[in-house]
Short mmCIF file of C-alpha atoms in Angstrom, two decimals:
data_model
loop_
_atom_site.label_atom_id
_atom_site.label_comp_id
_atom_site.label_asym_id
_atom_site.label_seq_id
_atom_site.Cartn_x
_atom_site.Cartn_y
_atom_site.Cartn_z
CA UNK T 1 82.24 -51.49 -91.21
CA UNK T 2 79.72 -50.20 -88.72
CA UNK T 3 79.69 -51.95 -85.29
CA UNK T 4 77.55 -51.70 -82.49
CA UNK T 5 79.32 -52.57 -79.30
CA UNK T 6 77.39 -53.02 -75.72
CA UNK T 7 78.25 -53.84 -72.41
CA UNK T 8 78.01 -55.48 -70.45
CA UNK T 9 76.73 -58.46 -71.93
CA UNK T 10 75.09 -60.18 -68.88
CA UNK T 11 73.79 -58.41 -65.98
CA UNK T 12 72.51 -59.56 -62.71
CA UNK T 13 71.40 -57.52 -60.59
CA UNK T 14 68.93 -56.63 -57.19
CA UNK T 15 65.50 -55.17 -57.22
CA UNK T 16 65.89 -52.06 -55.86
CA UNK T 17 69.49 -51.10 -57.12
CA UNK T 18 70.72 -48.78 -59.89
CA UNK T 19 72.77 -49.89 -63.30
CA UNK T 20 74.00 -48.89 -66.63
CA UNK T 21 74.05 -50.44 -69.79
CA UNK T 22 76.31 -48.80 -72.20
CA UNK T 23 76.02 -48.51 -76.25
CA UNK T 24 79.50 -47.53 -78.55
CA UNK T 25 79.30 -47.52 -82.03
CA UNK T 26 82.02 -46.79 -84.58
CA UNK T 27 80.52 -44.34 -86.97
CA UNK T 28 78.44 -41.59 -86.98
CA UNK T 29 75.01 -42.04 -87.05
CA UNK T 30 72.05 -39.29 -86.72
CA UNK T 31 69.65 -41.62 -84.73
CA UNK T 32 69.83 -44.19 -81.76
CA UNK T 33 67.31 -47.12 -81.13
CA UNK T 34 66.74 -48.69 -77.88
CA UNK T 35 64.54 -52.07 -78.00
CA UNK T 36 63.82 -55.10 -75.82
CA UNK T 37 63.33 -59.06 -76.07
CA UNK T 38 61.56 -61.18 -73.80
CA UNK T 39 62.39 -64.68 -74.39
CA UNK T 40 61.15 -66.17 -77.20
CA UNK T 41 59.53 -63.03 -78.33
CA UNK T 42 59.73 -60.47 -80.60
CA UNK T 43 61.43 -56.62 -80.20
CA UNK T 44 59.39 -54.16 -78.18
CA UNK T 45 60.27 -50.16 -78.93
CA UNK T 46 61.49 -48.41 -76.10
CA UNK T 47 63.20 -44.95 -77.21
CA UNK T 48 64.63 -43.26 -80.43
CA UNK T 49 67.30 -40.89 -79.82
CA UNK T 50 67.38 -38.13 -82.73
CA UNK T 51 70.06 -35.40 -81.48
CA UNK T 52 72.98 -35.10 -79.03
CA UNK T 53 72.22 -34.79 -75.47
CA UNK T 54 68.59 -35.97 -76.19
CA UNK T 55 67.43 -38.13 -72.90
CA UNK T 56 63.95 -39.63 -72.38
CA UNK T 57 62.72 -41.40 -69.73
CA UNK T 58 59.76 -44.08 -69.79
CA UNK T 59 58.82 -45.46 -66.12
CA UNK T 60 62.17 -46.70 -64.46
CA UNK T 61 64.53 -46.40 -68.00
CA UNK T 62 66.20 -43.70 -68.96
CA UNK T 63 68.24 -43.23 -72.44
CA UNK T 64 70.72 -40.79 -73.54
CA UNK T 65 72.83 -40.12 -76.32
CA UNK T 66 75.83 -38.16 -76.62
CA UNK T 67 76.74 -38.15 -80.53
CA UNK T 68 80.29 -37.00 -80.06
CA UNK T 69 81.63 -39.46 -78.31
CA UNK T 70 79.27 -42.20 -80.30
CA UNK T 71 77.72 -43.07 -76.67
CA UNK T 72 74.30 -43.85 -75.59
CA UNK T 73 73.27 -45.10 -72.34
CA UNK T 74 70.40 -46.96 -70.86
CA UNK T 75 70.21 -46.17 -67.15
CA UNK T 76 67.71 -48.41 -64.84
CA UNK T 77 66.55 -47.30 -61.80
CA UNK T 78 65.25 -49.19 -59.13
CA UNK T 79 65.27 -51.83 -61.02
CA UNK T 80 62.01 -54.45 -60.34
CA UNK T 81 61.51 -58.47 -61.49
CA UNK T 82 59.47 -57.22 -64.34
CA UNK T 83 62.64 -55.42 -66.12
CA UNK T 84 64.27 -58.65 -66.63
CA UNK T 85 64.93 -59.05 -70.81
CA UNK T 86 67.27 -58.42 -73.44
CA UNK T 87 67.79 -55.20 -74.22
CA UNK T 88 69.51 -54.48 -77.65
CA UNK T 89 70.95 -51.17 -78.99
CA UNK T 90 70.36 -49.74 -82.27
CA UNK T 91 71.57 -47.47 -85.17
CA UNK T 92 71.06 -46.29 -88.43
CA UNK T 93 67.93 -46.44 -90.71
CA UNK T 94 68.32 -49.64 -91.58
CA UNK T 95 69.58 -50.89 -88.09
CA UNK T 96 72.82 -52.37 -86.73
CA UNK T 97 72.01 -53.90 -83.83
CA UNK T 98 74.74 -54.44 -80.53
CA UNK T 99 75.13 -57.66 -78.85
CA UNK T 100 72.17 -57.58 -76.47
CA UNK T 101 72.45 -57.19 -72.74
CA UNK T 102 70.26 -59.82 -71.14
CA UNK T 103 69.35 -58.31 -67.48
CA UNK T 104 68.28 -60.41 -64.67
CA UNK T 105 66.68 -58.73 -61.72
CA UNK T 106 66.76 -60.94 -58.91
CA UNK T 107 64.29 -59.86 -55.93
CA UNK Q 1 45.84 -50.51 -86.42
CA UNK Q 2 47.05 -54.62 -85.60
CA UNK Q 3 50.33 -54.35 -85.55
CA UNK Q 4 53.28 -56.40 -88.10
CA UNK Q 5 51.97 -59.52 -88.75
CA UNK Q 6 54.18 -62.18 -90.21
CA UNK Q 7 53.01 -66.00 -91.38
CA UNK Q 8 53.78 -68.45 -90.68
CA UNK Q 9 55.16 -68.60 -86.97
CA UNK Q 10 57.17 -71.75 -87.49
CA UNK Q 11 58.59 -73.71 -89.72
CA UNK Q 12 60.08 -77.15 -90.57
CA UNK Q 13 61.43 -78.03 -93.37
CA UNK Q 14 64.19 -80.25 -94.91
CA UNK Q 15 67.43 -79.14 -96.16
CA UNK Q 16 66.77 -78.64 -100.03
CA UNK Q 17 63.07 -77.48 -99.88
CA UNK Q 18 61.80 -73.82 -100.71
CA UNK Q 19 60.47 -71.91 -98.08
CA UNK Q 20 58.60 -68.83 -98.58
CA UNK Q 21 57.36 -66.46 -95.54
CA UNK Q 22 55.12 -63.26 -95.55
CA UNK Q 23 54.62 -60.01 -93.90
CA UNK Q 24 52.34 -57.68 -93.24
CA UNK Q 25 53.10 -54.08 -92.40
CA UNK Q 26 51.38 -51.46 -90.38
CA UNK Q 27 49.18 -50.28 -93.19
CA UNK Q 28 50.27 -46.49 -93.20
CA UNK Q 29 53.55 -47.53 -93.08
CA UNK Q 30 55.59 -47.36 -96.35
CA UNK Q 31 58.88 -49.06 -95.56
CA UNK Q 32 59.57 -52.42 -94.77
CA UNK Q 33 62.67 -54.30 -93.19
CA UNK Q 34 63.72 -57.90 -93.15
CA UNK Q 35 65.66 -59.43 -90.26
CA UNK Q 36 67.34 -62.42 -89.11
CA UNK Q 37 68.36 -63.55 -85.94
CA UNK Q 38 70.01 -66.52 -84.43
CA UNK Q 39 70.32 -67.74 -80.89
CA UNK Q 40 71.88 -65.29 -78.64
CA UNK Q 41 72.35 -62.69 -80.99
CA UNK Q 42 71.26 -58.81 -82.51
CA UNK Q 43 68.61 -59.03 -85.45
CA UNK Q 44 70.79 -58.50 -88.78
CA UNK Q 45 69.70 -56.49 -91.10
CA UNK Q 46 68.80 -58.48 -94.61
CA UNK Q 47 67.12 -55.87 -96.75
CA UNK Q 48 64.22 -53.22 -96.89
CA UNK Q 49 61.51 -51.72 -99.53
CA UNK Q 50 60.29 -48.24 -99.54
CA UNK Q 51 56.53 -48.97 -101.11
CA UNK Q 52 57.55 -51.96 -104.06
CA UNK Q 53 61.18 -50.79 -104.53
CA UNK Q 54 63.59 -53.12 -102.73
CA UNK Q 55 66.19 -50.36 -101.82
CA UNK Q 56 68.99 -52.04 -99.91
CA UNK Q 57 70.16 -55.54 -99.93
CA UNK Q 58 73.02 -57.02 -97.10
CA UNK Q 59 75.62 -59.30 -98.24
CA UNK Q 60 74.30 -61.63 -95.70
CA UNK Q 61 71.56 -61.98 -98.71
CA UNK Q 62 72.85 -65.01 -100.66
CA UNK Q 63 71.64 -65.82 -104.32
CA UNK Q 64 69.27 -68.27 -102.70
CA UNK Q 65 67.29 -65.33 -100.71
CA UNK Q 66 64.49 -63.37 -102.23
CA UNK Q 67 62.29 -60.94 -101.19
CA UNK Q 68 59.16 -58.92 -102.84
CA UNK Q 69 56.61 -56.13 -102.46
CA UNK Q 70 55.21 -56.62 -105.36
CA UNK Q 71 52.18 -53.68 -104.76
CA UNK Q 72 54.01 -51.95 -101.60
CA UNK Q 73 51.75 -53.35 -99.20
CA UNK Q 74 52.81 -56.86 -97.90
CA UNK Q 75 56.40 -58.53 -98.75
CA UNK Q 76 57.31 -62.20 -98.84
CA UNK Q 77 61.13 -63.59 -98.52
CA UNK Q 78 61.62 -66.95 -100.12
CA UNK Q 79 65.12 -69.23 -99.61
CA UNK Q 80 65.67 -71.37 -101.87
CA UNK Q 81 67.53 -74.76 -101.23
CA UNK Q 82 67.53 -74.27 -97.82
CA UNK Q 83 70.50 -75.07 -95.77
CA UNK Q 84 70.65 -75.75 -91.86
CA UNK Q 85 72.80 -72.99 -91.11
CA UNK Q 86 69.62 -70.91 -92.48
CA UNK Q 87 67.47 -71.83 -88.82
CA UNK Q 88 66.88 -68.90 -87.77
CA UNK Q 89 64.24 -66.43 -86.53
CA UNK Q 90 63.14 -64.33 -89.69
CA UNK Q 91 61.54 -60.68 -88.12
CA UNK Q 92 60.11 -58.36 -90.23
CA UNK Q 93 59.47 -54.38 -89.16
CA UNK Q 94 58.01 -51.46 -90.72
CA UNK Q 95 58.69 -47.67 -90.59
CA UNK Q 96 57.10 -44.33 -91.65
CA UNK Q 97 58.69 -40.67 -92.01
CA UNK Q 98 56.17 -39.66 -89.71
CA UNK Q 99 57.94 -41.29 -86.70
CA UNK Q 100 61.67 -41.13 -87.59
CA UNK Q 101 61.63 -44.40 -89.56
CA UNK Q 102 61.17 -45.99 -85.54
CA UNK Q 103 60.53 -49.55 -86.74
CA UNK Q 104 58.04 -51.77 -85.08
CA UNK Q 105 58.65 -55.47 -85.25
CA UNK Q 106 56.53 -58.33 -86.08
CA UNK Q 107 55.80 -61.62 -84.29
CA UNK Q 108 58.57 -63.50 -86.38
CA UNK Q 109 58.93 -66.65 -88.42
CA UNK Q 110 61.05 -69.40 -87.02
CA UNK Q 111 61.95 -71.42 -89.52
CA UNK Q 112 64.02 -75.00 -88.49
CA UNK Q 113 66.12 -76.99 -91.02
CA UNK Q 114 66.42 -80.52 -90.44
#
């Protein structure tokens, strides 16, 4: 069974500082999703990830994906109030999402 | 181009009544994906349609969940006998080729079961 494993779960953190969410999954897949949640809301598209080593960068977010060792990451930098939300991991065409990693940016 | 629209927003019902939502995809877009998500959780995948052919079904999809396309534009999920354990938010998404299947996501139904 395919799982989708993030972490951490929960992070609360200062404007201004620097983190890392992290994104494991257990098979291979050829394509990573990176979405977010505002409360209540519905999912926003942030990146797709097609190919190992791809990276982009939108504003203060930055993903990668390293397809070897079935990692992505979702670095913040600087991080400001506005960034606070859920922020899920995805893969697959027909999308297994992780947990969620709620982020709290406190100023 | 409006977006995935999905109707209604919300929804009460009683345990034991049919419920029946609908979608709306991006109108280029010929695959379409439902969702459902509980409180604190990932979206789990339910099933999708490429144009009317339902392509994919979860196991999460009991005998009382439906879901059409009937002319590969808009899709409608019906449950059936409706249980409580079915609340839930119900999120729909579509996809192209053209953009490496990356699937936008519609408002969402949430659908309560008293």
């Amino acid at each position: 069974e395919l799982k989708v494993e993030q972490n951490p779960l929960f992070l609360s953190m200062q404007e201004g500082k620097n983190y890392t969410i992290y994104c494991n999954y257990s098979t291979t897949s050829d394509r990573l999703y990176w979405y977010r949640q505002d409360p209540g809301k519905s999912l926003e598209s942030l990146f797709v990830l097609l190919s190992n080593g791809a990276v982009k960068q939108e504003g203060r977010l930055m993903a990668s994906l390293d397809t070897k060792a079935r990692l992505s990451t979702l670095h913040i930098t600087a991080a400001v109030h506005d960034l606070s939300a859920t922020y899920f991991c995805a893969v697959t065409g027909k999308l297994i999402f992780g947990q969620g990693t709620t982020l709290q940016v406190k100023p | 181009d409006t977006g995935v629209s999905q109707n209604p927003r919300h929804k009460i019902t009683k345990r034991g009544q049919n419920v029946t939502f609908r979608c709306d995809p991006i109108s280029e877009h010929n695959r379409l994906y439902w969702y459902r998500q509980t409180l604190g959780q990932g979206p789990e995948f339910l099933t999708y349609f490429q144009n009317e052919a339902q392509l994919e079904k979860s196991r999460l999809l009991s005998d009382r969940f439906s879901a059409e396309r009937p002319k590969g534009s808009f899709s409608t999920l019906e449950i059936q006998r409706t249980e409580q354990g079915d609340s839930a938010m119900y999120l729909c998404a579509s996809s192209s080729s053209g953009t490496a299947y990356e699937q936008y996501f519609g408002p969402g139904t949430r659908l309560t079961v008293t």
